[in-house]
Amino acid sequence: MFKVKVPATSANMGPGFDCIGIALDLYNEVEVYESDKPLHFIWECEEEEVPEKENFIYTSMMDVFKEHDFPIPNVKVIARKCNIPMVRGLGSSSAAIVAGLTLAYALMGKDFDKDLLAYKAWVIEGHPDNVVPCFLGGMTISVMDEGKPYTTHVPIEDRVKFMAVIPPYKTETKQSREVLPKDYTRADCIQNVSRASMMINAFNLKDYHLLRTAFGDRIHQPYRLPLLKDAAYVFELFKENGAIGEFMSGSGSTLMGVFLDDCQDRKLVIEEKLKAIDPLFRVELLNVDRSGVVLSKI
Ligand SMILES: Nc1ncnc2c1ncn2[C@@H]1O[C@H](COP(=O)(O)OP(=O)(O)OP(=O)(O)O)[C@@H](O)[C@H]1O
Ligand SMILES: N[C@@H](CCO)C(=O)O
């Protein structure tokens, strides 16, 4: 029947807390086939199974059918590929929501309106910095103004590469939001507005020497990075190996180094050093995904 391919996303990118994010070329795939039983879920991934009733693929599909008063179809939903590591700051939960919404609309025979669905996913997730780039691809800035969503894309050259260092330990977004203050000083606000603006212009003008400063943040990283025992070392490794900047991906635990051009050799160096600490460290060298979610018939 249908297949969806959904990209990983890296939210915040330093100062863009809860509004800026980027889609990357690491994908999960979910398939739907006719069945003789009402919608049921099959987990074929190597990752630890998220049970059906708690699984955002399943729950977001069921929510759509309920909202539209649509009879639950006789289908099996198969989580076929899970390349996006779970609970690591690369948008696995958003990818699940995006997959579920897209498949539910396909099964209802409704038009595949990415903007409308991105907005729905934004409401479910609570913040847009993963779900919007996951739907639309590329690097996005999203703003809600009096209940109306606005999104704009930031141009990124193909030569910009994202090196994701994925630690063996998880960071739940829910918990890592609890360590953040409720209020910020004017100085903190100025710091983030100035850095986020500079980051966007650095990408716009390809003025990459500004990026390290521009990725500076005072809203979340100062509170979250100290909880990640290897963060300082990983950032040092990025710097020593020619990164043009670094930030925490989403709410962690993944740490992201930004590089230019071919940096496969530097990936190997960093990987070797990290595996000496713990062989379960994973390092992925990623490009920007420009398509967002892709729905196809099978
Ligand atoms: N299909 C699914 N895949 C991954 N996580 C899921 C899925 N369905 C439900 N979840 C739940 O989502 C939570 C993980 O979301 P969380 O936001 O903490 O991590 P993430 O999405 O991988 O990273 P981030 O949002 O920081 O980029 C887990 O509690 C997990 O059980
Ligand atoms: N903006 C979110 C992204 C993680 O889901 C956060 O940092 O909490």
Short mmCIF file of C-alpha atoms and ligand atoms in Angstrom, two decimals:
data_model
loop_
_atom_site.label_atom_id
_atom_site.label_comp_id
_atom_site.label_asym_id
_atom_site.label_seq_id
_atom_site.Cartn_x
_atom_site.Cartn_y
_atom_site.Cartn_z
CA MET A 1 0.00 0.00 0.00
CA PHE A 2 2.18 2.89 1.34
CA LYS A 3 5.67 3.59 2.59
CA VAL A 4 7.02 6.69 4.35
CA LYS A 5 10.63 7.65 4.65
CA VAL A 6 11.28 10.21 7.40
CA PRO A 7 14.53 12.06 8.09
CA ALA A 8 16.38 12.64 11.35
CA THR A 9 16.41 16.22 12.58
CA SER A 10 18.69 18.29 14.75
CA ALA A 11 16.82 20.93 16.74
CA ASN A 12 18.00 24.23 18.26
CA MET A 13 21.38 24.41 16.49
CA GLY A 14 22.74 26.33 19.48
CA PRO A 15 20.78 29.56 20.03
CA GLY A 16 17.62 28.65 18.06
CA PHE A 17 15.90 27.01 21.01
CA ASP A 18 12.46 25.62 20.10
CA CYS A 19 12.35 27.34 16.69
CA ILE A 20 15.31 26.38 14.45
CA GLY A 21 16.11 22.88 13.18
CA ILE A 22 17.55 20.96 10.26
CA ALA A 23 16.69 17.70 8.48
CA LEU A 24 19.58 15.26 7.93
CA ASP A 25 20.03 12.28 5.64
CA LEU A 26 19.51 9.49 8.18
CA TYR A 27 16.12 7.82 7.74
CA ASN A 28 13.44 5.67 9.32
CA GLU A 29 10.94 3.80 7.14
CA VAL A 30 7.43 2.69 7.97
CA GLU A 31 5.22 0.58 5.69
CA VAL A 32 1.50 -0.13 5.64
CA TYR A 33 -0.19 -3.19 4.08
CA GLU A 34 -3.74 -4.47 3.91
CA SER A 35 -4.63 -7.01 6.56
CA ASP A 36 -7.61 -9.02 7.73
CA LYS A 37 -7.46 -7.36 11.18
CA PRO A 38 -7.98 -3.76 12.31
CA LEU A 39 -4.85 -1.57 12.45
CA HIS A 40 -2.06 -3.37 14.26
CA PHE A 41 1.57 -2.63 14.65
CA ILE A 42 4.68 -4.71 13.90
CA TRP A 43 8.11 -3.68 15.11
CA GLU A 44 10.92 -4.95 12.88
CA CYS A 45 13.66 -2.58 14.03
CA GLU A 46 16.81 -3.60 15.87
CA GLU A 47 16.22 -0.76 18.35
CA GLU A 48 14.39 -1.60 21.56
CA GLU A 49 10.65 -1.86 20.79
CA VAL A 50 8.31 0.99 21.74
CA PRO A 51 5.05 -0.87 22.53
CA GLU A 52 2.11 -0.20 20.21
CA LYS A 53 -0.03 1.81 22.65
CA GLU A 54 2.90 4.13 23.49
CA ASN A 55 4.29 4.29 20.00
CA PHE A 56 3.84 7.70 18.38
CA ILE A 57 3.46 6.11 14.93
CA TYR A 58 0.43 4.19 16.17
CA THR A 59 -0.98 6.88 18.51
CA SER A 60 -0.76 9.67 15.94
CA MET A 61 -2.50 7.48 13.32
CA MET A 62 -5.28 6.59 15.76
CA ASP A 63 -5.69 10.25 16.78
CA VAL A 64 -6.18 11.27 13.14
CA PHE A 65 -8.83 8.57 12.54
CA LYS A 66 -10.63 9.64 15.71
CA GLU A 67 -10.51 13.33 14.83
CA HIS A 68 -11.99 12.61 11.39
CA ASP A 69 -14.46 10.01 12.61
CA PHE A 70 -12.84 7.62 10.11
CA PRO A 71 -13.31 3.85 10.69
CA ILE A 72 -10.09 2.15 11.78
CA PRO A 73 -8.82 0.45 8.60
CA ASN A 74 -7.76 -3.20 8.33
CA VAL A 75 -4.03 -2.70 7.94
CA LYS A 76 -0.72 -3.76 9.41
CA VAL A 77 1.81 -1.01 10.10
CA ILE A 78 5.42 -2.15 10.02
CA ALA A 79 8.26 -0.11 11.54
CA ARG A 80 10.76 -1.43 9.00
CA LYS A 81 13.92 0.67 9.40
CA CYS A 82 15.01 2.62 12.47
CA ASN A 83 18.30 4.27 11.59
CA ILE A 84 17.53 7.30 13.74
CA PRO A 85 18.80 6.49 17.24
CA MET A 86 16.09 6.74 19.89
CA VAL A 87 16.10 9.30 22.69
CA ARG A 88 19.40 10.78 21.53
CA GLY A 89 18.47 14.25 20.25
CA LEU A 90 18.02 13.38 16.58
CA GLY A 91 14.25 13.69 16.44
CA SER A 92 13.21 10.02 16.62
CA SER A 93 9.91 10.87 18.36
CA SER A 94 9.11 13.60 15.83
CA ALA A 95 9.94 11.22 12.97
CA ALA A 96 7.41 8.79 14.47
CA ILE A 97 4.70 11.49 14.67
CA VAL A 98 5.43 12.65 11.12
CA ALA A 99 5.30 9.07 9.80
CA GLY A 100 2.03 8.35 11.61
CA LEU A 101 0.26 11.53 10.44
CA THR A 102 1.42 11.06 6.86
CA LEU A 103 0.27 7.42 6.72
CA ALA A 104 -3.08 8.15 8.35
CA TYR A 105 -3.88 10.88 5.80
CA ALA A 106 -2.79 8.55 2.98
CA LEU A 107 -5.10 5.81 4.27
CA MET A 108 -8.00 8.28 4.44
CA GLY A 109 -7.28 9.23 0.83
CA LYS A 110 -6.76 12.86 1.81
CA ASP A 111 -4.42 15.21 -0.03
CA PHE A 112 -0.88 15.09 1.25
CA ASP A 113 -0.62 18.72 2.35
CA LYS A 114 2.78 18.95 4.05
CA ASP A 115 2.21 22.43 5.47
CA LEU A 116 -1.07 21.45 7.12
CA LEU A 117 0.41 18.25 8.52
CA ALA A 118 3.54 20.06 9.74
CA TYR A 119 1.29 22.38 11.71
CA LYS A 120 -0.64 19.42 13.21
CA ALA A 121 2.61 17.73 14.21
CA TRP A 122 3.83 21.00 15.73
CA VAL A 123 0.73 21.09 17.96
CA ILE A 124 1.24 17.44 19.02
CA GLU A 125 4.98 17.83 19.72
CA GLY A 126 4.64 21.26 21.33
CA HIS A 127 7.58 22.80 19.49
CA PRO A 128 8.34 22.96 15.77
CA ASP A 129 12.11 22.60 15.56
CA ASN A 130 12.05 18.84 14.82
CA VAL A 131 8.68 18.22 13.18
CA VAL A 132 8.79 21.09 10.68
CA PRO A 133 12.14 20.20 9.06
CA CYS A 134 11.14 16.53 9.27
CA PHE A 135 8.10 17.31 7.09
CA LEU A 136 9.63 19.92 4.81
CA GLY A 137 13.36 19.11 4.68
CA GLY A 138 16.23 21.61 4.92
CA MET A 139 16.95 24.07 7.72
CA THR A 140 13.87 25.85 9.00
CA ILE A 141 12.94 28.71 11.30
CA SER A 142 9.36 28.46 12.62
CA VAL A 143 7.26 31.04 14.41
CA MET A 144 3.70 30.94 15.74
CA ASP A 145 1.95 34.31 15.69
CA GLU A 146 -1.55 34.54 17.15
CA GLY A 147 -2.18 30.90 16.34
CA LYS A 148 -0.88 31.17 12.78
CA PRO A 149 2.30 29.21 11.87
CA TYR A 150 5.07 30.74 9.76
CA THR A 151 8.11 28.87 8.45
CA THR A 152 11.06 30.02 6.39
CA HIS A 153 14.01 28.03 4.99
CA VAL A 154 17.68 28.90 5.46
CA PRO A 155 19.83 28.04 2.43
CA ILE A 156 22.63 25.57 3.20
CA GLU A 157 25.34 24.59 0.73
CA ASP A 158 26.02 20.91 -0.01
CA ARG A 159 29.58 21.36 1.28
CA VAL A 160 28.30 21.84 4.86
CA LYS A 161 28.46 18.48 6.69
CA PHE A 162 27.10 17.52 10.09
CA MET A 163 29.08 15.05 12.20
CA ALA A 164 26.77 13.51 14.80
CA VAL A 165 28.51 11.95 17.79
CA ILE A 166 25.85 9.70 19.33
CA PRO A 167 26.72 8.55 22.86
CA PRO A 168 25.61 5.16 24.19
CA TYR A 169 23.41 6.90 26.80
CA LYS A 170 19.97 8.49 26.34
CA THR A 171 18.59 11.92 27.22
CA GLU A 172 14.79 12.17 27.47
CA THR A 173 13.62 15.56 26.19
CA LYS A 174 10.95 15.73 28.90
CA GLN A 175 13.53 15.44 31.68
CA SER A 176 16.10 17.68 30.05
CA ARG A 177 13.49 20.46 29.74
CA GLU A 178 12.97 20.28 33.49
CA VAL A 179 16.53 21.44 34.20
CA LEU A 180 15.96 24.73 32.34
CA PRO A 181 15.12 27.96 34.17
CA LYS A 182 11.64 29.45 33.81
CA ASP A 183 12.99 32.99 33.31
CA TYR A 184 16.05 34.53 31.69
CA THR A 185 17.86 37.83 32.15
CA ARG A 186 17.86 40.55 29.52
CA ALA A 187 21.57 39.80 28.91
CA ASP A 188 20.73 36.14 28.16
CA CYS A 189 17.99 37.20 25.74
CA ILE A 190 20.32 39.61 23.93
CA GLN A 191 22.98 36.92 23.71
CA ASN A 192 20.57 34.47 22.04
CA VAL A 193 18.91 36.95 19.69
CA SER A 194 22.31 38.19 18.52
CA ARG A 195 23.77 34.69 18.08
CA ALA A 196 20.72 33.25 16.32
CA SER A 197 20.62 36.19 13.91
CA MET A 198 24.32 35.84 13.23
CA MET A 199 24.00 32.09 12.63
CA ILE A 200 21.34 32.64 9.97
CA ASN A 201 23.37 35.29 8.19
CA ALA A 202 26.52 33.19 8.39
CA PHE A 203 24.69 30.44 6.47
CA ASN A 204 23.08 32.95 4.11
CA LEU A 205 26.37 34.64 3.23
CA LYS A 206 28.48 31.45 3.58
CA ASP A 207 30.52 33.37 6.13
CA TYR A 208 31.45 30.28 8.06
CA HIS A 209 34.09 31.79 10.34
CA LEU A 210 31.19 33.35 12.32
CA LEU A 211 29.55 30.03 13.12
CA ARG A 212 31.43 28.98 16.24
CA THR A 213 30.52 32.24 17.98
CA ALA A 214 27.03 32.19 16.49
CA PHE A 215 26.29 28.70 17.90
CA GLY A 216 26.75 30.17 21.42
CA ASP A 217 23.64 29.80 23.56
CA ARG A 218 22.44 30.76 27.02
CA ILE A 219 18.94 29.28 26.99
CA HIS A 220 19.60 25.55 27.23
CA GLN A 221 23.16 24.38 26.58
CA PRO A 222 24.70 25.79 29.79
CA TYR A 223 22.22 23.73 31.82
CA ARG A 224 22.29 20.56 29.74
CA LEU A 225 25.89 20.17 28.62
CA PRO A 226 27.27 19.66 32.17
CA LEU A 227 24.95 16.63 32.47
CA LEU A 228 26.66 14.95 29.51
CA LYS A 229 29.88 13.52 30.83
CA ASP A 230 31.72 13.43 27.49
CA ALA A 231 30.49 16.74 26.03
CA ALA A 232 33.60 18.82 26.76
CA TYR A 233 35.89 16.13 25.32
CA VAL A 234 33.76 15.66 22.18
CA PHE A 235 33.68 19.45 21.54
CA GLU A 236 37.46 19.49 21.96
CA LEU A 237 37.78 16.66 19.43
CA PHE A 238 35.62 18.58 16.96
CA LYS A 239 37.80 21.70 17.35
CA GLU A 240 41.09 19.79 17.03
CA ASN A 241 39.81 18.13 13.87
CA GLY A 242 38.76 21.22 11.96
CA ALA A 243 35.07 21.74 12.80
CA ILE A 244 33.74 25.21 12.00
CA GLY A 245 31.39 25.03 14.99
CA GLU A 246 29.62 22.70 17.38
CA PHE A 247 26.37 22.45 19.34
CA MET A 248 24.21 20.02 21.26
CA SER A 249 21.66 18.32 18.99
CA GLY A 250 18.13 18.83 20.31
CA SER A 251 18.16 18.11 24.01
CA GLY A 252 21.11 15.70 23.63
CA SER A 253 22.70 13.30 24.08
CA THR A 254 24.00 13.68 20.50
CA LEU A 255 26.68 16.32 19.98
CA MET A 256 27.03 17.89 16.56
CA GLY A 257 30.17 19.12 14.82
CA VAL A 258 29.80 21.19 11.65
CA PHE A 259 32.45 20.68 8.98
CA LEU A 260 33.11 21.74 5.39
CA ASP A 261 33.78 19.51 2.38
CA ASP A 262 35.21 16.02 2.60
CA CYS A 263 35.91 15.18 6.24
CA GLN A 264 35.66 11.40 6.15
CA ASP A 265 39.26 11.11 7.42
CA ARG A 266 38.44 13.36 10.41
CA LYS A 267 35.37 11.29 11.16
CA LEU A 268 37.58 8.19 11.37
CA VAL A 269 39.99 9.91 13.78
CA ILE A 270 37.17 11.10 16.05
CA GLU A 271 35.46 7.71 15.91
CA GLU A 272 38.61 5.88 16.91
CA LYS A 273 39.20 8.17 19.91
CA LEU A 274 35.62 7.81 21.11
CA LYS A 275 35.53 4.06 20.68
CA ALA A 276 38.57 3.88 22.95
CA ILE A 277 36.34 5.37 25.69
CA ASP A 278 33.30 3.25 24.86
CA PRO A 279 32.91 1.02 21.78
CA LEU A 280 29.19 1.88 21.71
CA PHE A 281 29.78 5.48 20.62
CA ARG A 282 28.35 5.93 17.11
CA VAL A 283 29.56 8.62 14.68
CA GLU A 284 27.55 9.59 11.57
CA LEU A 285 28.66 12.04 8.92
CA LEU A 286 25.45 13.56 7.57
CA ASN A 287 24.27 15.84 4.78
CA VAL A 288 21.25 18.10 4.78
CA ASP A 289 18.07 16.31 3.71
CA ARG A 290 16.22 18.57 1.30
CA SER A 291 13.00 16.61 0.73
CA GLY A 292 11.56 15.99 4.18
CA VAL A 293 9.09 13.14 4.55
CA VAL A 294 8.51 11.14 1.38
CA LEU A 295 5.33 9.11 0.90
CA SER A 296 5.24 6.46 -1.82
CA LYS A 297 2.94 3.66 -2.96
CA ILE A 298 4.18 0.07 -2.67
N1 LIG B 1 8.31 5.30 17.28
C1 LIG B 1 9.01 5.94 18.23
N2 LIG B 1 10.32 6.14 18.05
C2 LIG B 1 11.04 6.78 19.01
N3 LIG B 1 10.55 7.25 20.18
C3 LIG B 1 9.24 7.06 20.40
C4 LIG B 1 8.43 6.42 19.42
N4 LIG B 1 7.17 6.39 19.91
C5 LIG B 1 7.20 6.95 21.12
N5 LIG B 1 8.44 7.35 21.44
C6 LIG B 1 8.84 7.96 22.73
O1 LIG B 1 9.47 9.22 22.53
C7 LIG B 1 10.42 9.44 23.58
C8 LIG B 1 11.70 9.94 22.97
O2 LIG B 1 11.52 11.24 22.60
P1 LIG B 1 12.65 12.33 22.90
O3 LIG B 1 12.11 13.63 22.42
O4 LIG B 1 13.08 12.23 24.33
O5 LIG B 1 13.88 11.84 22.02
P2 LIG B 1 14.23 12.09 20.50
O6 LIG B 1 12.96 12.41 19.75
O7 LIG B 1 15.00 10.93 20.02
O8 LIG B 1 15.20 13.36 20.56
P3 LIG B 1 14.97 14.96 20.38
O9 LIG B 1 13.51 15.27 20.46
O10 LIG B 1 15.76 15.59 21.52
O11 LIG B 1 15.57 15.28 19.06
C9 LIG B 1 10.64 8.11 24.27
O12 LIG B 1 10.08 8.18 25.56
C10 LIG B 1 9.91 7.10 23.42
O13 LIG B 1 9.29 6.09 24.14
N1 LIG B 2 13.76 22.31 21.33
C1 LIG B 2 13.62 21.04 21.98
C2 LIG B 2 14.14 19.97 21.03
C3 LIG B 2 14.13 18.58 21.61
O1 LIG B 2 12.94 17.93 21.33
C4 LIG B 2 14.44 21.04 23.26
O2 LIG B 2 15.61 21.43 23.19
O3 LIG B 2 13.92 20.69 24.32
#
